[in-house]
Coordinates of C-alpha atoms in Angstrom, one line a residue:
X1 CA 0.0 0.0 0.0
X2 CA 3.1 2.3 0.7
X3 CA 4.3 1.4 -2.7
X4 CA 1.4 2.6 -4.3
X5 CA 0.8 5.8 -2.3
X6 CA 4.1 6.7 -3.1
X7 CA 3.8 5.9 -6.5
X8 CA 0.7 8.5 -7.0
X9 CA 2.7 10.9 -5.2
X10 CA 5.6 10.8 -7.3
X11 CA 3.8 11.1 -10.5
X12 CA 1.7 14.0 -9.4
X13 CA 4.8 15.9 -8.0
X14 CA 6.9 14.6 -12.0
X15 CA 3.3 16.8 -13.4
X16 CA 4.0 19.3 -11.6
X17 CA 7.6 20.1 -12.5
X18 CA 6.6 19.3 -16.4
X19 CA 3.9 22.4 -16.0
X20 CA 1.0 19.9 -15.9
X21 CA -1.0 20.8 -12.8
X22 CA -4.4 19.5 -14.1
X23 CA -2.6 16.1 -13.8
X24 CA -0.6 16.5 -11.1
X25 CA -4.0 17.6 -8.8
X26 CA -5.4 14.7 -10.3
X27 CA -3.1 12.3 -9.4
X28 CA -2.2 14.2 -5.9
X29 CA -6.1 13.2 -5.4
X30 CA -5.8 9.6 -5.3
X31 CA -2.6 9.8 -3.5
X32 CA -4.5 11.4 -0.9
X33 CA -7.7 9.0 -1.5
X34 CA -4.7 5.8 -1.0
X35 CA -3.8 7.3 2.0
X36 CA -6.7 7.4 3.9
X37 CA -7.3 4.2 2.4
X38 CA -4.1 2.7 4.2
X39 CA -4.3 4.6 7.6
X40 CA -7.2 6.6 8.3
X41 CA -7.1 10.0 8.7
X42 CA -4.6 11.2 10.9
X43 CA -1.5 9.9 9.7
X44 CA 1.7 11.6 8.1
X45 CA 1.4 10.4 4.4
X46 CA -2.3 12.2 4.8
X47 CA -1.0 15.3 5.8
X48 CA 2.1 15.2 3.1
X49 CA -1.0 14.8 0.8
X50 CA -3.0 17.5 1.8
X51 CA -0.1 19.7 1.7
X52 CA 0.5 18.9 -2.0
X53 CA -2.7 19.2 -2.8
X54 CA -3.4 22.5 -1.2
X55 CA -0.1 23.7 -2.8
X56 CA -1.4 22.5 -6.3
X57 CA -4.3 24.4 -6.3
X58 CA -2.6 27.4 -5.3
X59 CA -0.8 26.7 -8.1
X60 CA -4.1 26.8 -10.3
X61 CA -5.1 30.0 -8.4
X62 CA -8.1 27.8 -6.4
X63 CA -8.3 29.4 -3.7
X64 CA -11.0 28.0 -1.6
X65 CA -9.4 24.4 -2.6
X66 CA -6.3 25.5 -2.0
X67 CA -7.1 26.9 2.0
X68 CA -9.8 23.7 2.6
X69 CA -6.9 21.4 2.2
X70 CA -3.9 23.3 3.7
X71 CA -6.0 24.0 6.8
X72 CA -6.9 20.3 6.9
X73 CA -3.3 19.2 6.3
X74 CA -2.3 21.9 9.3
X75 CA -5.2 20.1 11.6
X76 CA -3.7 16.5 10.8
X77 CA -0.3 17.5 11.4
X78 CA -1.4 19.1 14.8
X79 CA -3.0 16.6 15.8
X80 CA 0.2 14.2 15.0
X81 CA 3.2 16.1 15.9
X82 CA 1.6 18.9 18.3
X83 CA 1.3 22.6 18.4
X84 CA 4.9 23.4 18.4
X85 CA 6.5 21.1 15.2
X86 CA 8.2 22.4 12.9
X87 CA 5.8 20.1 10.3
X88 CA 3.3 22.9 11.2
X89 CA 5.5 25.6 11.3
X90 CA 6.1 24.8 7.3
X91 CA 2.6 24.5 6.6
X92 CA 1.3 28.0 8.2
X93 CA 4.4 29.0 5.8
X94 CA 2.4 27.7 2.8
X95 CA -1.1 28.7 4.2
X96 CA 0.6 32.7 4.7
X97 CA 2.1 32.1 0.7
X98 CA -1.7 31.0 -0.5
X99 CA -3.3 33.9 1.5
X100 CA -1.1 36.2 0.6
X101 CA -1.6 34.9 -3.5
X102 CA -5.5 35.8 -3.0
X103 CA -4.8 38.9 -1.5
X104 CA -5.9 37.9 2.0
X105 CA -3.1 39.7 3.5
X106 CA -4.3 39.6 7.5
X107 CA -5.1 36.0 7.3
X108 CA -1.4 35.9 5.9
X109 CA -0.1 37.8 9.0
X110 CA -1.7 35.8 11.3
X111 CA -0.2 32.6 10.0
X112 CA 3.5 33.9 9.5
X113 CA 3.4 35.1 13.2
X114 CA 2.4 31.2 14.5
X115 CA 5.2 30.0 11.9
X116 CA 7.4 32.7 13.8
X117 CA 6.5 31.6 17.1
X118 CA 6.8 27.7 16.1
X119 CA 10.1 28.6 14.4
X120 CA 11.7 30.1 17.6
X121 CA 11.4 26.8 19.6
X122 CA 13.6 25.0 16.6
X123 CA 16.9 28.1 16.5
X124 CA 19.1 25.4 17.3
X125 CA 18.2 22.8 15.2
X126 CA 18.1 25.1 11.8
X127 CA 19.2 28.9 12.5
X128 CA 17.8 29.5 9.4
X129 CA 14.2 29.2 9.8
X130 CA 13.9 32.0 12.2
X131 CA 15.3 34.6 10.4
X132 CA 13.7 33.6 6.5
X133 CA 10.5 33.5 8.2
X134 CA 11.0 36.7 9.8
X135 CA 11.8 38.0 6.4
X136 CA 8.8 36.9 4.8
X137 CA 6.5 38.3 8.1
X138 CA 8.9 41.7 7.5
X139 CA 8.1 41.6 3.6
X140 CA 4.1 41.6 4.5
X141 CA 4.3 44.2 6.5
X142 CA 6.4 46.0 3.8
X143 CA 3.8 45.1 1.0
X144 CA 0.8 46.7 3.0
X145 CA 2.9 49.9 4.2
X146 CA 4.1 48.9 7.6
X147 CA 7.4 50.0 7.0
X148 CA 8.3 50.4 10.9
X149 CA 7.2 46.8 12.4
X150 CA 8.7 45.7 9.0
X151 CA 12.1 47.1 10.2
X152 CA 11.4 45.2 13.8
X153 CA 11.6 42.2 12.1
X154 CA 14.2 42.4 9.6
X155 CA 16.6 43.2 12.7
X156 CA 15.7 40.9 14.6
X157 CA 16.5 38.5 11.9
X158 CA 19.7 39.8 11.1
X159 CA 20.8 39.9 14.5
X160 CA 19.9 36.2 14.7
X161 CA 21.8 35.0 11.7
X162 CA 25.2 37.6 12.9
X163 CA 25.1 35.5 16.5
X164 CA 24.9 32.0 14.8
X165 CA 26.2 31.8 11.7
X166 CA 28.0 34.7 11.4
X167 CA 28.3 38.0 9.7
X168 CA 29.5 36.7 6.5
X169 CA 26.6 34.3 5.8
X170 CA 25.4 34.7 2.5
X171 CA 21.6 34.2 4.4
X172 CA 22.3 37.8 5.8
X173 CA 22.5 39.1 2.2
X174 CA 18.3 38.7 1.6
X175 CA 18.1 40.2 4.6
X176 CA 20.5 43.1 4.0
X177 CA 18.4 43.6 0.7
X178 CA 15.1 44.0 2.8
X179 CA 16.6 46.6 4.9
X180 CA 18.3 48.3 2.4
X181 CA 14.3 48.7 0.9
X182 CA 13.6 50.3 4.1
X183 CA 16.0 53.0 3.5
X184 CA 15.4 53.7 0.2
X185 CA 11.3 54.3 1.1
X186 CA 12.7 56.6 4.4
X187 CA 15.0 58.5 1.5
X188 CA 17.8 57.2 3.3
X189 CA 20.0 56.4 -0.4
X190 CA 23.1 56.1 1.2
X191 CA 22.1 53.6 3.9
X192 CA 20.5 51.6 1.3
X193 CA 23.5 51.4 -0.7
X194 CA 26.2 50.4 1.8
X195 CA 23.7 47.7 3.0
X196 CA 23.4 46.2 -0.4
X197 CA 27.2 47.0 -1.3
X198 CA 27.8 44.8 1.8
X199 CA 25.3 41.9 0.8
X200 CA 27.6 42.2 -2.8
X201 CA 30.7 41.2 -1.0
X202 CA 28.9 38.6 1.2
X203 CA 27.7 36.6 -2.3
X204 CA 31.2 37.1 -3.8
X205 CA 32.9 35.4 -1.3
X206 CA 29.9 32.6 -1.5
X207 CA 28.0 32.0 -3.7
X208 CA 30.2 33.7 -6.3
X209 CA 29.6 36.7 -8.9
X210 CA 28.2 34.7 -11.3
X211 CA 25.3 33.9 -9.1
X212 CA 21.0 35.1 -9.6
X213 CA 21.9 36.3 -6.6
X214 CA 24.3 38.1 -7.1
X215 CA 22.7 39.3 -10.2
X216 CA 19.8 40.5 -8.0
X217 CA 21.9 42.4 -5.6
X218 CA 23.5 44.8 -8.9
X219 CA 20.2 45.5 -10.0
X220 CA 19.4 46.7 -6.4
X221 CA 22.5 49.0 -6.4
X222 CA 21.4 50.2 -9.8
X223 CA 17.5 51.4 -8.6
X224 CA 19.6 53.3 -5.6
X225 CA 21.7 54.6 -8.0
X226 CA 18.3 55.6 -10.2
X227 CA 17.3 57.3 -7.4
X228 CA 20.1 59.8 -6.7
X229 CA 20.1 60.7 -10.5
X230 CA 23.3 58.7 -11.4
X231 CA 22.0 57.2 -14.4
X232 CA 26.0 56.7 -15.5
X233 CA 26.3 54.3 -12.3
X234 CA 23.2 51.9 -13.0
X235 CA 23.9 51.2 -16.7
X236 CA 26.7 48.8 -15.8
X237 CA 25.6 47.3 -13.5
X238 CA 22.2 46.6 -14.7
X239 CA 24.4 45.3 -17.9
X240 CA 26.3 42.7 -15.9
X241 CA 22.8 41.7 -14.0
X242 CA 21.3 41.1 -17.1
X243 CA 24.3 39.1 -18.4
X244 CA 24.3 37.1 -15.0
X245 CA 20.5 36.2 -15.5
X246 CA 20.4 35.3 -18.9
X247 CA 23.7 32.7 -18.5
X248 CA 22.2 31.3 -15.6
X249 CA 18.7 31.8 -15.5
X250 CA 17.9 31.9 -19.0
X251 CA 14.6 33.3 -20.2
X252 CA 12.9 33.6 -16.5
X253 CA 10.9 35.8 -15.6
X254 CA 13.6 37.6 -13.6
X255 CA 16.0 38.2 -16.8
X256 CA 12.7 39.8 -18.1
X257 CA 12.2 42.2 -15.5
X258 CA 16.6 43.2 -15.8
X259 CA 16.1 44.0 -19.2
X260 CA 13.0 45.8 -19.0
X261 CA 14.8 47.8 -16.4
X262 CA 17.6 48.7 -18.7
X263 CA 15.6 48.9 -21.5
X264 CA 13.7 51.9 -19.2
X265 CA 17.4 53.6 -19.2
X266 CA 18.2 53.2 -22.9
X267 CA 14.9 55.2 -23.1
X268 CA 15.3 57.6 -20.5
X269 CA 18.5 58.5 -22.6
X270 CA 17.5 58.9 -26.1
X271 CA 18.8 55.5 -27.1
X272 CA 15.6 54.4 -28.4
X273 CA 16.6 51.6 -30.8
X274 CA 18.8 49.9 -27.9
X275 CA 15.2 50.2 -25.7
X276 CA 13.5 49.1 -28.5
X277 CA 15.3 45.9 -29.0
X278 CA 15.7 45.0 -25.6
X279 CA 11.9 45.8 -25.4
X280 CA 10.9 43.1 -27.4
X281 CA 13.0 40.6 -25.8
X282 CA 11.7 41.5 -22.8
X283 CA 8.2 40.8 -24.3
X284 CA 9.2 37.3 -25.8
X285 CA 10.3 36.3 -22.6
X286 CA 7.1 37.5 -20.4
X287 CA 4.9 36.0 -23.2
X288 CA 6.7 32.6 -22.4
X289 CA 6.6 32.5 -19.1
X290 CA 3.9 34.6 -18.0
X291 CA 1.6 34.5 -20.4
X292 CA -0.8 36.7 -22.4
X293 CA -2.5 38.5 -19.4
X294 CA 0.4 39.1 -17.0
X295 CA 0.7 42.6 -15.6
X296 CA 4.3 42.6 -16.3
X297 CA 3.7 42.0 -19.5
X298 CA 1.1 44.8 -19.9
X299 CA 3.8 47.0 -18.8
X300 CA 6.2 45.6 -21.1
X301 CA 4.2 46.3 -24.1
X302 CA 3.1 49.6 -23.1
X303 CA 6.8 50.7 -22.6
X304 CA 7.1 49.4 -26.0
X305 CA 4.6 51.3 -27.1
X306 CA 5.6 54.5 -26.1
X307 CA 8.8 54.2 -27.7
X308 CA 6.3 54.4 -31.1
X309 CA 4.2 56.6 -29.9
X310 CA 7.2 59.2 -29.8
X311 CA 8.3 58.3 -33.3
X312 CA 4.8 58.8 -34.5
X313 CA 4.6 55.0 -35.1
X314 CA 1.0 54.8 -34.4
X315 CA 0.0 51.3 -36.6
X316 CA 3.2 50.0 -34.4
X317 CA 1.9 51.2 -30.9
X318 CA -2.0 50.8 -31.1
X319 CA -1.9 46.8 -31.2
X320 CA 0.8 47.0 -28.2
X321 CA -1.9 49.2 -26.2
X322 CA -4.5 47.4 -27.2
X323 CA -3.3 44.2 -26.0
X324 CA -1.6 45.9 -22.8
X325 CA -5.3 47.7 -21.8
X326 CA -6.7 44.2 -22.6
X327 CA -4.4 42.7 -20.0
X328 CA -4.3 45.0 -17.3
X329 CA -8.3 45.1 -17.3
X330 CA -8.0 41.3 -17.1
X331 CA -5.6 41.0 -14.3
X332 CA -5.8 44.0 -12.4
X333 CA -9.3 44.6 -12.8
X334 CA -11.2 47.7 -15.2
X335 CA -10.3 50.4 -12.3
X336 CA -6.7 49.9 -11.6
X337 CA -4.3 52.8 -12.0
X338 CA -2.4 51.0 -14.7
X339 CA -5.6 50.5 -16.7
X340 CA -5.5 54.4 -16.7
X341 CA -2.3 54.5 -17.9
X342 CA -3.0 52.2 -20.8
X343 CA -6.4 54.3 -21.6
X344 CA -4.2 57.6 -21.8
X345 CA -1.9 56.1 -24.3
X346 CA -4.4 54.4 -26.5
X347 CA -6.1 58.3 -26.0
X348 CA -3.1 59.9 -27.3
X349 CA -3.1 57.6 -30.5
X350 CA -7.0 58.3 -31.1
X351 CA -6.2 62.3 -30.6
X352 CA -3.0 61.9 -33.0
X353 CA -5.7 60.3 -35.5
X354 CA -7.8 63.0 -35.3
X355 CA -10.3 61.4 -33.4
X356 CA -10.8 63.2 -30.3
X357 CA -14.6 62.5 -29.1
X358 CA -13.1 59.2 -28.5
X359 CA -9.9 60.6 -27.2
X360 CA -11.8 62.6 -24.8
X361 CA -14.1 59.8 -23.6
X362 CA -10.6 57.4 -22.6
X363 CA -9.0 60.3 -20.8
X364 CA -12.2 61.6 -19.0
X365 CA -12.2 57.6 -18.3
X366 CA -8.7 57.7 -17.1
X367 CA -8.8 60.8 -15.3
X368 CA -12.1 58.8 -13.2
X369 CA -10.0 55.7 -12.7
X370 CA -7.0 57.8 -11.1
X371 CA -9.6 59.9 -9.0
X372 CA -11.1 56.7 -7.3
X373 CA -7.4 55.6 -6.8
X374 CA -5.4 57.9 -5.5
X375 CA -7.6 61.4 -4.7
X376 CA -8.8 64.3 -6.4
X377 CA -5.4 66.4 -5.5
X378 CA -3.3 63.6 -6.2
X379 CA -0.4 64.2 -8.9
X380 CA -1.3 61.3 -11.0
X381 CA -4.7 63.3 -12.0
X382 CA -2.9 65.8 -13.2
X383 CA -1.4 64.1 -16.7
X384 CA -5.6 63.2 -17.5
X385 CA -6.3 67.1 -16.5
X386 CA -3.6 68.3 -19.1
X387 CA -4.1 66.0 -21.8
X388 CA -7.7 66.4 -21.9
X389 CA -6.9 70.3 -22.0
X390 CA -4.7 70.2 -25.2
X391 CA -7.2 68.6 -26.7
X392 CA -10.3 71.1 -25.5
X393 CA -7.4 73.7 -26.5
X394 CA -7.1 72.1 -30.1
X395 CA -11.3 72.7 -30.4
X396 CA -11.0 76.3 -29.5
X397 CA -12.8 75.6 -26.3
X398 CA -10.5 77.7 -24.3
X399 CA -12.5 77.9 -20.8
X400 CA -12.5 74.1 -20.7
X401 CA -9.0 73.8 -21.4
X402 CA -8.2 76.6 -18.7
X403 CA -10.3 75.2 -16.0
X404 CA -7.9 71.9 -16.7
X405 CA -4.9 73.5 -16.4
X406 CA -5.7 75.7 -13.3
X407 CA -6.9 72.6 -11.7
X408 CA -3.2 71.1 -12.7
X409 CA -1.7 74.1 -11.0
X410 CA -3.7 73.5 -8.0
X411 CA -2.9 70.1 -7.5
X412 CA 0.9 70.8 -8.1
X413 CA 1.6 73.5 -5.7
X414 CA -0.6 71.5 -2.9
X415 CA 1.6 68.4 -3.8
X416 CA 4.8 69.6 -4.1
X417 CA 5.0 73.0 -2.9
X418 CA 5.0 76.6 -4.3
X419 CA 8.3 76.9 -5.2
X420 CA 9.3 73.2 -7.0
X421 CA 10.3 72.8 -10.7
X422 CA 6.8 70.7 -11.9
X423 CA 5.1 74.1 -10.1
X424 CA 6.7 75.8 -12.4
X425 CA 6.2 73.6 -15.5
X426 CA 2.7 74.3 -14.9
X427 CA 2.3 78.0 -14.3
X428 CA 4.3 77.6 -17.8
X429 CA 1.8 75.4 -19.3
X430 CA -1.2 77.5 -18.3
X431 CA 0.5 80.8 -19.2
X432 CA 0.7 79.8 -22.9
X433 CA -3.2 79.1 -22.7
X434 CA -3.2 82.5 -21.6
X435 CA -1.4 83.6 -24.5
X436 CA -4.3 82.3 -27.0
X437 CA -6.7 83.5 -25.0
X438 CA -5.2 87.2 -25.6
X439 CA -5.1 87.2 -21.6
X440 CA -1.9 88.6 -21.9
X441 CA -1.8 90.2 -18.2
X442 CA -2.1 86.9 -16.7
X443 CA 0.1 85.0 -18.8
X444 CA 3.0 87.4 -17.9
X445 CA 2.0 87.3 -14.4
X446 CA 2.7 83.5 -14.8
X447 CA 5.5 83.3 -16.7
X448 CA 7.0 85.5 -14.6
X449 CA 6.3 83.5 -11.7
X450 CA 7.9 80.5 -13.2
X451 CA 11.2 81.9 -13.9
X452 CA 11.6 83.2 -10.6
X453 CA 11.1 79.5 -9.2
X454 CA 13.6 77.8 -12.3
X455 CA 15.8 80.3 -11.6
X456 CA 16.6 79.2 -7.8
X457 CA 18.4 76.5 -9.5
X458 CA 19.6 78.0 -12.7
X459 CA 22.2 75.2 -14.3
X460 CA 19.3 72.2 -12.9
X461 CA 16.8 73.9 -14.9
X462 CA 18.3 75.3 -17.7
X463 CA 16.5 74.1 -20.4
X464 CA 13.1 74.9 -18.8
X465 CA 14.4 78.5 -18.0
X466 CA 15.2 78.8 -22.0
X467 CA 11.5 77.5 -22.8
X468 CA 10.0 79.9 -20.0
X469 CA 12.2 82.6 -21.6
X470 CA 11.1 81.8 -25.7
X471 CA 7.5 82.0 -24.1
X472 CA 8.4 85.3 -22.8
X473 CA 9.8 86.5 -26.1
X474 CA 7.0 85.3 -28.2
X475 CA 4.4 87.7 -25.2
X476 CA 6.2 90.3 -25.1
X477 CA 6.4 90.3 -29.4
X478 CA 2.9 90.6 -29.8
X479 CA 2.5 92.7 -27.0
X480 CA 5.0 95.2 -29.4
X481 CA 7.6 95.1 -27.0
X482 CA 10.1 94.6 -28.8
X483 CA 12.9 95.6 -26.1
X484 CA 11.8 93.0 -24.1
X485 CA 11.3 90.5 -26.5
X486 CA 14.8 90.4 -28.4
X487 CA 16.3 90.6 -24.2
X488 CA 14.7 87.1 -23.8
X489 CA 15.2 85.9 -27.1
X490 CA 18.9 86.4 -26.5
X491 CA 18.8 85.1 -23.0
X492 CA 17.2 81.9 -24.8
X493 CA 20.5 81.4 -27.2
X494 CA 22.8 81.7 -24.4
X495 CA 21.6 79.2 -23.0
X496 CA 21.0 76.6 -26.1
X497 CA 23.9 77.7 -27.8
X498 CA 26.6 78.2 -25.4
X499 CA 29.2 77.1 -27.4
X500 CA 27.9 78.9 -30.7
X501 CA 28.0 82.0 -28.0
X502 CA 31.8 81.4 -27.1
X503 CA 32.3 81.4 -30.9
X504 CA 30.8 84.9 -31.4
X505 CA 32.7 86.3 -28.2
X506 CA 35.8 85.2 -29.5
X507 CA 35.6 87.1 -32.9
X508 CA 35.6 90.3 -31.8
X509 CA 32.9 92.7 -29.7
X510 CA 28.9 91.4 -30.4
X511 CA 26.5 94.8 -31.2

């Protein structure tokens, strides 16, 4: 009878490495059925089988499956090996994994906290258990903006794995990664950084630099390094991540998401055949292993999208939003910020087209969706606001368009202050509305205003100030003021042509 019941176990768990989980629940089925069979109820190979069974349909994204038989495996294995066992401890591990995969996050809590507990009676017989299951209790915590109790836990665990295994471990370099997420939410870059530079040496001497891991820890290095502007830093090491995943890792999901990365910075930088290449890779590989409706994939395709969208490329982009809008609405539901995202792009293509009732209709759609999401005075509102206002603006219908933009300026100066760049990007942006409204008293008023603000940070804003200042030119032209007008239209070459200036300097006195 043991013979058979393993047997039926084996072939279920062979299905499920092949990808063939209709089978493998099949067969984990009768395994469990043979079980019972051979010992009743509360015996180990029953648990084992409710355990793999529960995992399979998590795997299948049957939820209510999935938590009937995990909570019945959990119940056998009490019963069997007591409240304490670290049998139990492993299966509130998978019952926190299935919660958290249906989004049940404070059942998920509540189940990584007893596998804490559990786990704390059993530090000397694994150290390891303690700490990884503090991680994942930290990492819930993280996901639902606890970043405080997060940081509790993450401590804890790295002080454990420093007093028993040492502080050159490479378990102390997941942790070090958490932690180093911590300090890049608090804005704390250089905390982040030397945390994740020390989980780098920890893998080299271990694991080795050729490692996913290692792999993973570079492309951490590279976001900090995104987020302190040093766009020169990430490149290389988002280039050795991506080489490290795809020699080891092949066409995972995780290569995927390092190339879409970089493929982000050859676009940020103007190289926009590099991003689109590495764009579509990034979308063979999500196709492959994520499938058609993955939200990474969504985003993939969109990115992709954009990239033709700027090039004017519209037959090239509109099947890439199309299928992205498709996906997101599918996965992420019809109201999800993405789906607004998607619904702005594919607005942008229908305005392009000359079809702007129907441009109109996704962005007021859009504008709704990010509303609901994140507030009426949220920044995210703001690109719906002004892209439904070029458009009124194109139509002539000037006191539509203005109420857009002045709402935009609103929002802006609540979010980010009086006296920030965006600010002024928008006084700019309403100030030429101004213009063709022949409101030229206001438009000066806000021009003005946003060249005082660039100017607090002249070489930073440079290019905005020479904008500002060709708005400026162009006002004060048809204003007749001609004085003022060739003042800012020179003020506008010295900064775009400074080394066409140097030139002219150089040749003798300029009139």
């Amino acid at each position: 009878m043991a013979d058979k019941w393993n047997d039926l176990n084996q072939r279920a768990i062979e299905h499920m490495q092949q990808g063939e989980l209709q089978e493998a629940v099949m067969f984990a089925l009768q395994a469990l059925e043979e079980a019972r069979k051979a010992h009743g109820e509360l015996h180990q190979n029953v648990a084992l089988s409710l355990n793999n069974l529960g995992e399979l349909y998590h795997m299948v994204e049957e939820w209510d499956e999935a938590e009937k038989a995990l909570l019945e495996s959990a119940r056998v294995i009490e019963s069997i090996h007591g409240q304490q066992s670290l049998e139990l401890g492993d299966t509130c591990v998978n019952l926190a994994e299935m919660y958290i995969g249906c989004q049940r996050f404070d059942e998920a809590e509540k189940k990584m906290e007893q596998a804490v507990e559990i786990y704390g009676h059993h530090q000397k017989e694994d150290p390891t258990l303690l700490p990884q299951s503090l991680n994942m209790l930290a990492s819930l915590y993280l996901g639902q903006g606890k970043v405080e109790p997060a940081a509790v836990q993450l401590k804890k665990a790295q002080h454990l794995l420093e007093d028993s295994l040492g502080k050159d471990h490479p378990a102390l370099g997941t942790i070090l990664k958490s932690l180093a997420v911590i300090d890049r939410q608090r804005g704390d870059l250089d905390a982040a950084e030397k945390k994740l530079r020390r989980a780098m040496v920890i893998y080299e001497n271990s694991i080795g630099s050729e490692h996913p891991e290692f792999a993973g820890i570079l492309a951490h290095i590279a976001e900090v390094y995104f987020a302190k502007g040093l766009i020169g830093a990430a490149e290389p090491l988002l280039k050795q991540a991506v080489e490290i995943y795809s020699a080891t890792l092949d066409e995972d999901p995780v290569t995927g998401a390092a190339m879409d990365r970089l493929a982000a910075l050859y676009a940020a930088t103007g190289r926009t055949e590099q991003a689109e290449s590495l764009f579509q890779k990034v979308i063979g590989i999500y196709t492959s292993s994520l499938g058609n409706d993955h939200p990474a994939l969504a985003e993939a395709q969109n990115s992709l999208a954009e990239i033709f969208l700027n090039s004017k490329r519209i037959d090239q982009a509109f099947p890439l939003l199309q299928a992205s809008l498709e996906a997101r609405e599918k996965s992420l539901g019809a109201t999800h910020p993405a789906v607004a995202q998607s619904l702005n792009n594919m607005a942008i293509i229908h305005d392009m087209k000359g079809e702007q009732t129907l441009a109109l209709k996704q962005h007021q759609r859009a504008l709704d969706i990010r509303k609901a999401a994140f507030g009426e005075e949220h920044p995210a509102v703001t690109q719906s606001l002004e892209n439904m206002a070029a458009i009124y603006r194109a139509q002539g219908k000037l006191d539509k368009a203005e109420s857009m933009l002045e709402q935009s300026l609103a929002i802006w100066g609540k979010a980010h202050g009086a006296e920030h760049p965006a600010t002024a990007q928008s006084y700019h942006n309403l100030a030429t509305l101004y213009i063709d409204s022949e409101k030229y008293d206001k438009a000066e008023e806000a021009l003005l205003t946003s060249k005082r603000i660039l100017e607090k940070n002249k070489d930073e804003n440079a290019m905005h100030l020479a904008t500002v200042f060709e708005t400026l030119s162009g006002l004060y032209y048809r204003q007749n003021k001609l004085t003022e007008s060739n003042e800012y239209a020179a003020r506008v070459q010295k900064i775009r042509k400074p080394e066409q200036m140097s030139r002219q300097q150089g040749t003798g006195p300029l009139h």
